[in-house]
Short mmCIF file of C-alpha atoms in Angstrom, two decimals:
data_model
loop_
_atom_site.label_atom_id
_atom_site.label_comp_id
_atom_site.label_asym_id
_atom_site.label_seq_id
_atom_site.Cartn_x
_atom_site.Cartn_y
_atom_site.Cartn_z
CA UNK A 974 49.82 -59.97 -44.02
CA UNK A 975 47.17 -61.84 -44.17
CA UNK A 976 45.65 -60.27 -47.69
CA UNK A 977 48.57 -61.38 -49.67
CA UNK A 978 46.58 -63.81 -51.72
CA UNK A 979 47.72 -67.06 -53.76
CA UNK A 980 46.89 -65.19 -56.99
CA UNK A 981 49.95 -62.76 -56.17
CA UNK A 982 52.24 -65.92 -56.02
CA UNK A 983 50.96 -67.02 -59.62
CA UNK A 984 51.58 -63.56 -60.52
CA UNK A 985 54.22 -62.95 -59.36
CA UNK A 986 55.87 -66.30 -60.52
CA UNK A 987 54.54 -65.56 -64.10
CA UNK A 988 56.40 -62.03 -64.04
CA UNK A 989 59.55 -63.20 -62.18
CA UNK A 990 60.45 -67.18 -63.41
CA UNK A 991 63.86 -67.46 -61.68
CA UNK A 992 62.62 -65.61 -58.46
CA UNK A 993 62.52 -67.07 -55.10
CA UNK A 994 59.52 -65.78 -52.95
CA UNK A 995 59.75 -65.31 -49.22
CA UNK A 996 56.36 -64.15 -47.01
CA UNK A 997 56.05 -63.59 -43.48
CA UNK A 998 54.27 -66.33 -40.81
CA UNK A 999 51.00 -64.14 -40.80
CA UNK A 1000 50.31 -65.24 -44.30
CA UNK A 1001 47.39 -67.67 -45.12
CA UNK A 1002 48.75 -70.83 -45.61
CA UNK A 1003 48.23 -71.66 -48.54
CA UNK A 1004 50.40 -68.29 -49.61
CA UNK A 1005 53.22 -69.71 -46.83
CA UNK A 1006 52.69 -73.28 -48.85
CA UNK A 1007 53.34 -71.47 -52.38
CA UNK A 1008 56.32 -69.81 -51.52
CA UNK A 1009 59.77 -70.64 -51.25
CA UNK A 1010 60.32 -69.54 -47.67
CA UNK A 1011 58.62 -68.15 -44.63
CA UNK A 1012 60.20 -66.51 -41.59
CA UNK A 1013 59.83 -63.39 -39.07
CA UNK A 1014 60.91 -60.28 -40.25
CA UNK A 1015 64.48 -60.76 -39.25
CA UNK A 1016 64.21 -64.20 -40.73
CA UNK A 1017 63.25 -62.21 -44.07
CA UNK A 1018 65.77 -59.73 -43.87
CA UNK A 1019 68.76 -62.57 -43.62
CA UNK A 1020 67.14 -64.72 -46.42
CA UNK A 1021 67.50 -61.21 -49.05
CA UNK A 1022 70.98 -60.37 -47.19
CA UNK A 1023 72.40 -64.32 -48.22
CA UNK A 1024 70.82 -64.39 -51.26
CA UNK A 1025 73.18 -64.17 -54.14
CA UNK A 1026 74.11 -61.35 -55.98
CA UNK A 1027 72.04 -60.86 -58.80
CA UNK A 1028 69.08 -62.51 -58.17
CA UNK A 1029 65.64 -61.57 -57.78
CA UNK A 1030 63.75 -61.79 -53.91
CA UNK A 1031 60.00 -61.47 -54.14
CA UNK A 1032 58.81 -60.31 -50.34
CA UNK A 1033 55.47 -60.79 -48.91
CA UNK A 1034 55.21 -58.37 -45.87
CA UNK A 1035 54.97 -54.64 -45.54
CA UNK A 1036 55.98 -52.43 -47.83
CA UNK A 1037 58.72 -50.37 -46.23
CA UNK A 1038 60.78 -53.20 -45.31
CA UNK A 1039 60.57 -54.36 -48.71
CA UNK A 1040 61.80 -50.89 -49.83
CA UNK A 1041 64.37 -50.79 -46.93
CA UNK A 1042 65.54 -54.42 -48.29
CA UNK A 1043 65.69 -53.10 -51.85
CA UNK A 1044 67.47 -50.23 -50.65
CA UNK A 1045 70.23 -52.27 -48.40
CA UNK A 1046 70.86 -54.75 -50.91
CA UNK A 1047 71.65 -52.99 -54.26
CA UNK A 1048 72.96 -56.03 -55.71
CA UNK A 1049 69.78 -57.85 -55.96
CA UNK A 1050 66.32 -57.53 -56.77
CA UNK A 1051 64.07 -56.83 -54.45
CA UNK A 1052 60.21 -56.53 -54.79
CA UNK A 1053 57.11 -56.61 -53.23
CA UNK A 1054 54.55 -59.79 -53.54
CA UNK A 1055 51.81 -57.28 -53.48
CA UNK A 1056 51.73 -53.67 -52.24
CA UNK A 1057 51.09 -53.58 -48.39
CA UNK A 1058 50.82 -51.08 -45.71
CA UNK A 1059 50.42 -52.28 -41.74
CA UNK A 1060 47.85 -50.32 -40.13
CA UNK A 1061 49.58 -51.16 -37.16
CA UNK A 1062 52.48 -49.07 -37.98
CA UNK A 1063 51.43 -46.41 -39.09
CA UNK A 1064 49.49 -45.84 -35.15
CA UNK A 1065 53.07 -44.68 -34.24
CA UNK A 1066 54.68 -41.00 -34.59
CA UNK A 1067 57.28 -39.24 -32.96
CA UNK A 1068 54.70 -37.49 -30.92
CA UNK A 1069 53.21 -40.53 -29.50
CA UNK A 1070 56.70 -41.62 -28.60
CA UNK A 1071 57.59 -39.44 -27.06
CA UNK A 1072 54.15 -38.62 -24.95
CA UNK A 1073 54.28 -42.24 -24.23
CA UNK A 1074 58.55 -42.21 -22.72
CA UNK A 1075 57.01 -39.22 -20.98
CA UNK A 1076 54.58 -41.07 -19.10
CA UNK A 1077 56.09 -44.23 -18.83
CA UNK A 1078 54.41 -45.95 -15.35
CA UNK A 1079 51.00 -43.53 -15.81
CA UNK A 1080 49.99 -45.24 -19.32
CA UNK A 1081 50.07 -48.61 -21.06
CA UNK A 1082 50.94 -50.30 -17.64
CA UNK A 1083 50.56 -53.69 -18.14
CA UNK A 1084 49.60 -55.72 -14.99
CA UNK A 1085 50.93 -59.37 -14.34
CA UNK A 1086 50.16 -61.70 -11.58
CA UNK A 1087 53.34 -63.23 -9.42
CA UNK A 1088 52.76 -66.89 -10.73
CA UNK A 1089 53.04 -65.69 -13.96
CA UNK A 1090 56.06 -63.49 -13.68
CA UNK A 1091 57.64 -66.67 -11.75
CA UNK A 1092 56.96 -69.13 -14.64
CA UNK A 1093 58.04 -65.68 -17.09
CA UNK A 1094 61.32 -66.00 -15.08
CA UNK A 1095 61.92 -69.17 -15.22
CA UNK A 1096 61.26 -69.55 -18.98
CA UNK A 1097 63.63 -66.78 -19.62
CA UNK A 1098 66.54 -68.04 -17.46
CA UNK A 1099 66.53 -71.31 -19.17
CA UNK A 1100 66.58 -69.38 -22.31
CA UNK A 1101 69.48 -67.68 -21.57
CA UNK A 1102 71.44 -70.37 -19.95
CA UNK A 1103 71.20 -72.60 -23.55
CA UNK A 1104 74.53 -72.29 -24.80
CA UNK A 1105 75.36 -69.53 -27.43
CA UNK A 1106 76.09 -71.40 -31.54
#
């Protein structure tokens, strides 16, 4: 996310006055500074799902979320801050899923050492023992 550029936001701006712009974390920061919110992807998701009907959400991450979004929320909107694609997810295909669930403990094994699955622990359990909102 990090090619999204501060030249989109004036461009985007200048085609959309009355738009609010939201970009993922991995953004420079000056793009984070020039937009109106920034958030994880499920951050991004609930800021199109509450926005109000009718309005227009410019999105700066990849591209099929933003035409998932458009898709889910027919009421609104939706657009990309600058066309996109993850490299990252495009790696995975239903044939690598499912070689990798069938050799799940002969590949990827990750290796951690006991202190650090301890302090793991521990982090988690006070994570989950914060009262629900």
């Amino acid at each position: 996310h990090t090619h999204f550029t501060t030249e989109h936001i004036g461009v985007a701006r200048g085609r959309y006055a009355d738009a609010r712009i939201v970009v993922h974390p991995e953004c420079s920061p000056e793009v984070a500074a020039l937009s109106d919110a920034v958030g994880s992807t499920g951050f991004i998701v609930q800021y199109v799902r509450d926005a109000a009907p009718g309005s227009t959400i410019i999105v700066g991450t990849e591209i099929n979320l933003v035409k998932r979004l458009a898709l889910e929320n027919p009421d609104k909107r939706v657009v990309e801050l600058h066309r996109s694609l993850c490299p990252n997810m495009f790696k995975i295909d239903l044939e690598k899923l499912l070689w990798t669930l069938e050799n799940i403990g002969k590949v990827n094994v990750v290796t951690v050492s006991d202190t650090i699955k301890g302090d793991a622990r521990k982090a988690l359990k006070r994570m989950l023992d914060l009262p629900c909102t």
